[in-house]
Amino acid sequence: MTLPHRPIPRIGSPRPRRRVLLVLGVLVVLFIFLPSLVGLAAEWPWFQAIGFERVFVTRLTAETALGLTVGLAAFVLLYVNLRFAQRGAVPDPLVLRSGDGSSAINVTQIVRGLALPVAVGLALLFGLGASGGWLAVLQFLHHAPFGVADPVFGRDVSFYVFTVPVLGSAIGLLT
C-alpha cells in the first residue's frame, strides 16, 4: 500500500520576504537622499535669514524638475530597451538544476524580473547626476545676448557661455 503523494508545505510565505525587500529599498533610498536632505535643512534657515527664500525655492524647483525629467526619460529608455532585448533572447527558458533533486531555478525568469528594478535604479542615478546641472540649465533658458559677435562664426558670445555647456552636458549624459 502506498500513501498518496502530498506536496511538502512551504515553511515561509513570500510576504516576509517582500517586507524585507521593501525595508531594504527604503533604507537604500534614505541612504541616497538623506545627505541631500540634511544639506537642504541647513541651507533653508540661511536663505531665510538673508531674505532670499525665492532663490532657494527656484534652485530646489529647478533641481527637482531636471532630476525628474532626466530620470523619467532614462527610465523609459532603459526599461523599454531591456524589455525589448529580453523579448526573444532565449527561446527555451534556462533552468538550473542541482544533482540532488532540489528545486530548479529559472534563470530566464529571474533576469526578466530584474528589468524593472535595474531600470529604476539606473534612472535614479541618472536623475541625481543630472540634477546638479540646474544652474547651467537655468542660464540656458534665461540667457541674455552680450551684444558682441564672434569674429569667426558670427554668433553672439552668449551662445558659448550659456548654450555650449548645456549641449556638452546633454551629449555627455547621452553617451
PDB file of C-alpha atoms in Angstrom:
ATOM      1  CA  MET A   1       0.000   0.000   0.000  1.00  0.00           C
ATOM      2  CA  THR A   2       1.364   3.368  -0.962  1.00  0.00           C
ATOM      3  CA  LEU A   3       0.418   6.618   0.596  1.00  0.00           C
ATOM      4  CA  PRO A   4      -0.892   9.389  -1.644  1.00  0.00           C
ATOM      5  CA  HIS A   5       1.712  11.964  -2.583  1.00  0.00           C
ATOM      6  CA  ARG A   6       1.227  15.219  -0.746  1.00  0.00           C
ATOM      7  CA  PRO A   7       3.241  18.299  -1.568  1.00  0.00           C
ATOM      8  CA  ILE A   8       5.533  19.432   1.173  1.00  0.00           C
ATOM      9  CA  PRO A   9       4.197  22.697   2.609  1.00  0.00           C
ATOM     10  CA  ARG A  10       6.496  25.693   2.420  1.00  0.00           C
ATOM     11  CA  ILE A  11       7.676  26.980   5.741  1.00  0.00           C
ATOM     12  CA  GLY A  12       7.608  30.659   4.963  1.00  0.00           C
ATOM     13  CA  SER A  13       5.419  32.789   2.877  1.00  0.00           C
ATOM     14  CA  PRO A  14       6.670  35.314   0.326  1.00  0.00           C
ATOM     15  CA  ARG A  15       5.209  38.191   2.348  1.00  0.00           C
ATOM     16  CA  PRO A  16       8.029  38.433   4.906  1.00  0.00           C
ATOM     17  CA  ARG A  17      10.493  38.342   2.024  1.00  0.00           C
ATOM     18  CA  ARG A  18       8.691  41.223   0.335  1.00  0.00           C
ATOM     19  CA  ARG A  19       8.694  43.171   3.578  1.00  0.00           C
ATOM     20  CA  VAL A  20      12.426  42.673   3.946  1.00  0.00           C
ATOM     21  CA  LEU A  21      12.964  43.813   0.358  1.00  0.00           C
ATOM     22  CA  LEU A  22      10.725  46.831   0.933  1.00  0.00           C
ATOM     23  CA  VAL A  23      12.612  47.783   4.104  1.00  0.00           C
ATOM     24  CA  LEU A  24      15.946  47.374   2.291  1.00  0.00           C
ATOM     25  CA  GLY A  25      14.665  49.522  -0.571  1.00  0.00           C
ATOM     26  CA  VAL A  26      13.560  52.258   1.808  1.00  0.00           C
ATOM     27  CA  LEU A  27      16.939  52.148   3.571  1.00  0.00           C
ATOM     28  CA  VAL A  28      18.795  52.449   0.255  1.00  0.00           C
ATOM     29  CA  VAL A  29      16.648  55.420  -0.789  1.00  0.00           C
ATOM     30  CA  LEU A  30      17.249  57.077   2.596  1.00  0.00           C
ATOM     31  CA  PHE A  31      20.966  56.392   2.258  1.00  0.00           C
ATOM     32  CA  ILE A  32      20.954  58.104  -1.139  1.00  0.00           C
ATOM     33  CA  PHE A  33      18.708  61.065  -0.279  1.00  0.00           C
ATOM     34  CA  LEU A  34      19.497  61.723   3.388  1.00  0.00           C
ATOM     35  CA  PRO A  35      22.720  63.713   2.775  1.00  0.00           C
ATOM     36  CA  SER A  36      20.865  65.982   0.349  1.00  0.00           C
ATOM     37  CA  LEU A  37      18.014  66.479   2.792  1.00  0.00           C
ATOM     38  CA  VAL A  38      20.428  67.391   5.582  1.00  0.00           C
ATOM     39  CA  GLY A  39      22.071  69.948   3.290  1.00  0.00           C
ATOM     40  CA  LEU A  40      18.692  71.423   2.389  1.00  0.00           C
ATOM     41  CA  ALA A  41      17.682  71.614   6.040  1.00  0.00           C
ATOM     42  CA  ALA A  42      20.900  73.509   6.792  1.00  0.00           C
ATOM     43  CA  GLU A  43      20.581  75.921   3.857  1.00  0.00           C
ATOM     44  CA  TRP A  44      16.933  76.886   4.346  1.00  0.00           C
ATOM     45  CA  PRO A  45      17.467  78.940   7.557  1.00  0.00           C
ATOM     46  CA  TRP A  46      20.413  80.714   5.962  1.00  0.00           C
ATOM     47  CA  PHE A  47      18.402  81.704   2.879  1.00  0.00           C
ATOM     48  CA  GLN A  48      15.589  82.853   5.171  1.00  0.00           C
ATOM     49  CA  ALA A  49      17.970  84.940   7.264  1.00  0.00           C
ATOM     50  CA  ILE A  50      19.229  86.880   4.255  1.00  0.00           C
ATOM     51  CA  GLY A  51      15.773  87.169   2.681  1.00  0.00           C
ATOM     52  CA  PHE A  52      16.419  85.024  -0.404  1.00  0.00           C
ATOM     53  CA  GLU A  53      13.801  82.327   0.064  1.00  0.00           C
ATOM     54  CA  ARG A  54      12.757  82.744  -3.554  1.00  0.00           C
ATOM     55  CA  VAL A  55      16.261  81.888  -4.752  1.00  0.00           C
ATOM     56  CA  PHE A  56      16.257  78.748  -2.610  1.00  0.00           C
ATOM     57  CA  VAL A  57      12.843  77.683  -3.908  1.00  0.00           C
ATOM     58  CA  THR A  58      13.896  78.366  -7.510  1.00  0.00           C
ATOM     59  CA  ARG A  59      17.015  76.275  -7.066  1.00  0.00           C
ATOM     60  CA  LEU A  60      15.103  73.453  -5.409  1.00  0.00           C
ATOM     61  CA  THR A  61      12.417  73.517  -8.110  1.00  0.00           C
ATOM     62  CA  ALA A  62      14.986  73.522 -10.915  1.00  0.00           C
ATOM     63  CA  GLU A  63      16.948  70.641  -9.371  1.00  0.00           C
ATOM     64  CA  THR A  64      13.799  68.600  -8.828  1.00  0.00           C
ATOM     65  CA  ALA A  65      12.358  69.265 -12.289  1.00  0.00           C
ATOM     66  CA  LEU A  66      15.647  68.492 -14.030  1.00  0.00           C
ATOM     67  CA  GLY A  67      16.244  65.352 -11.973  1.00  0.00           C
ATOM     68  CA  LEU A  68      12.720  64.053 -12.535  1.00  0.00           C
ATOM     69  CA  THR A  69      12.784  64.819 -16.255  1.00  0.00           C
ATOM     70  CA  VAL A  70      16.132  63.136 -16.859  1.00  0.00           C
ATOM     71  CA  GLY A  71      15.285  60.258 -14.517  1.00  0.00           C
ATOM     72  CA  LEU A  72      11.951  59.616 -16.223  1.00  0.00           C
ATOM     73  CA  ALA A  73      13.500  59.776 -19.688  1.00  0.00           C
ATOM     74  CA  ALA A  74      16.289  57.424 -18.606  1.00  0.00           C
ATOM     75  CA  PHE A  75      13.780  55.016 -17.047  1.00  0.00           C
ATOM     76  CA  VAL A  76      11.654  54.882 -20.195  1.00  0.00           C
ATOM     77  CA  LEU A  77      14.659  54.343 -22.458  1.00  0.00           C
ATOM     78  CA  LEU A  78      16.270  51.736 -20.208  1.00  0.00           C
ATOM     79  CA  TYR A  79      13.120  49.779 -19.399  1.00  0.00           C
ATOM     80  CA  VAL A  80      11.889  49.676 -22.993  1.00  0.00           C
ATOM     81  CA  ASN A  81      15.360  48.671 -24.161  1.00  0.00           C
ATOM     82  CA  LEU A  82      15.697  45.936 -21.523  1.00  0.00           C
ATOM     83  CA  ARG A  83      12.250  44.502 -22.257  1.00  0.00           C
ATOM     84  CA  PHE A  84      12.923  44.628 -25.999  1.00  0.00           C
ATOM     85  CA  ALA A  85      16.290  42.913 -25.550  1.00  0.00           C
ATOM     86  CA  GLN A  86      14.727  40.164 -23.430  1.00  0.00           C
ATOM     87  CA  ARG A  87      11.872  39.607 -25.847  1.00  0.00           C
ATOM     88  CA  GLY A  88      13.419  36.787 -27.825  1.00  0.00           C
ATOM     89  CA  ALA A  89      16.774  36.260 -26.186  1.00  0.00           C
ATOM     90  CA  VAL A  90      16.176  32.677 -25.066  1.00  0.00           C
ATOM     91  CA  PRO A  91      13.567  30.603 -26.903  1.00  0.00           C
ATOM     92  CA  ASP A  92      13.711  27.920 -24.216  1.00  0.00           C
ATOM     93  CA  PRO A  93      13.998  29.004 -20.598  1.00  0.00           C
ATOM     94  CA  LEU A  94      17.367  28.494 -18.973  1.00  0.00           C
ATOM     95  CA  VAL A  95      16.801  26.297 -15.935  1.00  0.00           C
ATOM     96  CA  LEU A  96      19.494  25.316 -13.443  1.00  0.00           C
ATOM     97  CA  ARG A  97      19.100  22.063 -11.551  1.00  0.00           C
ATOM     98  CA  SER A  98      21.370  20.618  -8.943  1.00  0.00           C
ATOM     99  CA  GLY A  99      22.135  16.929  -8.864  1.00  0.00           C
ATOM    100  CA  ASP A 100      20.480  16.220  -5.529  1.00  0.00           C
ATOM    101  CA  GLY A 101      16.925  16.710  -6.814  1.00  0.00           C
ATOM    102  CA  SER A 102      16.227  20.090  -5.240  1.00  0.00           C
ATOM    103  CA  SER A 103      14.023  22.622  -6.953  1.00  0.00           C
ATOM    104  CA  ALA A 104      15.088  24.098 -10.266  1.00  0.00           C
ATOM    105  CA  ILE A 105      15.993  27.760 -10.726  1.00  0.00           C
ATOM    106  CA  ASN A 106      14.582  29.501 -13.775  1.00  0.00           C
ATOM    107  CA  VAL A 107      17.352  31.960 -14.649  1.00  0.00           C
ATOM    108  CA  THR A 108      15.430  33.469 -17.570  1.00  0.00           C
ATOM    109  CA  GLN A 109      12.530  34.434 -15.319  1.00  0.00           C
ATOM    110  CA  ILE A 110      14.873  35.949 -12.736  1.00  0.00           C
ATOM    111  CA  VAL A 111      16.609  38.081 -15.369  1.00  0.00           C
ATOM    112  CA  ARG A 112      13.253  39.234 -16.750  1.00  0.00           C
ATOM    113  CA  GLY A 113      12.141  40.151 -13.235  1.00  0.00           C
ATOM    114  CA  LEU A 114      15.253  42.264 -12.727  1.00  0.00           C
ATOM    115  CA  ALA A 115      14.486  44.560 -15.670  1.00  0.00           C
ATOM    116  CA  LEU A 116      12.257  46.897 -13.649  1.00  0.00           C
ATOM    117  CA  PRO A 117      14.495  47.271 -10.554  1.00  0.00           C
ATOM    118  CA  VAL A 118      17.599  47.766 -12.687  1.00  0.00           C
ATOM    119  CA  ALA A 119      15.859  50.402 -14.828  1.00  0.00           C
ATOM    120  CA  VAL A 120      14.562  52.222 -11.736  1.00  0.00           C
ATOM    121  CA  GLY A 121      17.963  52.153 -10.025  1.00  0.00           C
ATOM    122  CA  LEU A 122      19.864  53.414 -13.045  1.00  0.00           C
ATOM    123  CA  ALA A 123      17.225  56.074 -13.743  1.00  0.00           C
ATOM    124  CA  LEU A 124      17.553  57.249 -10.149  1.00  0.00           C
ATOM    125  CA  LEU A 125      21.305  57.590 -10.583  1.00  0.00           C
ATOM    126  CA  PHE A 126      20.886  59.426 -13.900  1.00  0.00           C
ATOM    127  CA  GLY A 127      18.367  61.811 -12.328  1.00  0.00           C
ATOM    128  CA  LEU A 128      20.577  62.503  -9.321  1.00  0.00           C
ATOM    129  CA  GLY A 129      23.564  63.100 -11.555  1.00  0.00           C
ATOM    130  CA  ALA A 130      21.693  65.441 -13.860  1.00  0.00           C
ATOM    131  CA  SER A 131      20.087  67.489 -11.094  1.00  0.00           C
ATOM    132  CA  GLY A 132      23.473  69.052 -10.360  1.00  0.00           C
ATOM    133  CA  GLY A 133      23.323  70.911 -13.691  1.00  0.00           C
ATOM    134  CA  TRP A 134      20.385  73.076 -12.613  1.00  0.00           C
ATOM    135  CA  LEU A 135      22.295  76.359 -12.829  1.00  0.00           C
ATOM    136  CA  ALA A 136      23.539  75.768 -16.370  1.00  0.00           C
ATOM    137  CA  VAL A 137      20.019  74.837 -17.484  1.00  0.00           C
ATOM    138  CA  LEU A 138      18.518  77.959 -15.916  1.00  0.00           C
ATOM    139  CA  GLN A 139      21.224  80.090 -17.539  1.00  0.00           C
ATOM    140  CA  PHE A 140      20.461  78.430 -20.869  1.00  0.00           C
ATOM    141  CA  LEU A 141      16.711  79.008 -20.528  1.00  0.00           C
ATOM    142  CA  HIS A 142      17.037  82.649 -19.431  1.00  0.00           C
ATOM    143  CA  HIS A 143      20.115  83.751 -21.355  1.00  0.00           C
ATOM    144  CA  ALA A 144      20.657  87.326 -22.499  1.00  0.00           C
ATOM    145  CA  PRO A 145      22.709  88.288 -25.533  1.00  0.00           C
ATOM    146  CA  PHE A 146      26.012  90.004 -24.856  1.00  0.00           C
ATOM    147  CA  GLY A 147      25.833  92.144 -27.965  1.00  0.00           C
ATOM    148  CA  VAL A 148      29.294  91.018 -29.115  1.00  0.00           C
ATOM    149  CA  ALA A 149      29.611  88.705 -32.093  1.00  0.00           C
ATOM    150  CA  ASP A 150      32.264  86.036 -32.502  1.00  0.00           C
ATOM    151  CA  PRO A 151      34.581  87.181 -35.336  1.00  0.00           C
ATOM    152  CA  VAL A 152      34.951  83.679 -36.838  1.00  0.00           C
ATOM    153  CA  PHE A 153      31.417  82.220 -36.782  1.00  0.00           C
ATOM    154  CA  GLY A 154      29.377  85.382 -36.280  1.00  0.00           C
ATOM    155  CA  ARG A 155      27.478  84.022 -33.259  1.00  0.00           C
ATOM    156  CA  ASP A 156      26.793  86.079 -30.187  1.00  0.00           C
ATOM    157  CA  VAL A 157      29.304  85.304 -27.426  1.00  0.00           C
ATOM    158  CA  SER A 158      26.438  84.358 -25.081  1.00  0.00           C
ATOM    159  CA  PHE A 159      25.987  81.197 -27.180  1.00  0.00           C
ATOM    160  CA  TYR A 160      29.393  79.962 -25.986  1.00  0.00           C
ATOM    161  CA  VAL A 161      28.702  80.931 -22.381  1.00  0.00           C
ATOM    162  CA  PHE A 162      25.137  79.636 -21.981  1.00  0.00           C
ATOM    163  CA  THR A 163      24.328  77.147 -24.756  1.00  0.00           C
ATOM    164  CA  VAL A 164      27.528  75.183 -25.341  1.00  0.00           C
ATOM    165  CA  PRO A 165      27.890  73.934 -21.716  1.00  0.00           C
ATOM    166  CA  VAL A 166      24.300  72.622 -21.702  1.00  0.00           C
ATOM    167  CA  LEU A 167      24.752  70.938 -25.084  1.00  0.00           C
ATOM    168  CA  GLY A 168      28.011  69.392 -23.874  1.00  0.00           C
ATOM    169  CA  SER A 169      26.357  68.094 -20.707  1.00  0.00           C
ATOM    170  CA  ALA A 170      23.432  66.664 -22.678  1.00  0.00           C
ATOM    171  CA  ILE A 171      25.756  64.873 -25.097  1.00  0.00           C
ATOM    172  CA  GLY A 172      27.810  63.565 -22.177  1.00  0.00           C
ATOM    173  CA  LEU A 173      24.660  62.287 -20.470  1.00  0.00           C
ATOM    174  CA  LEU A 174      23.514  60.539 -23.644  1.00  0.00           C
ATOM    175  CA  THR A 175      26.847  58.831 -24.181  1.00  0.00           C
TER     176      THR A 175
END
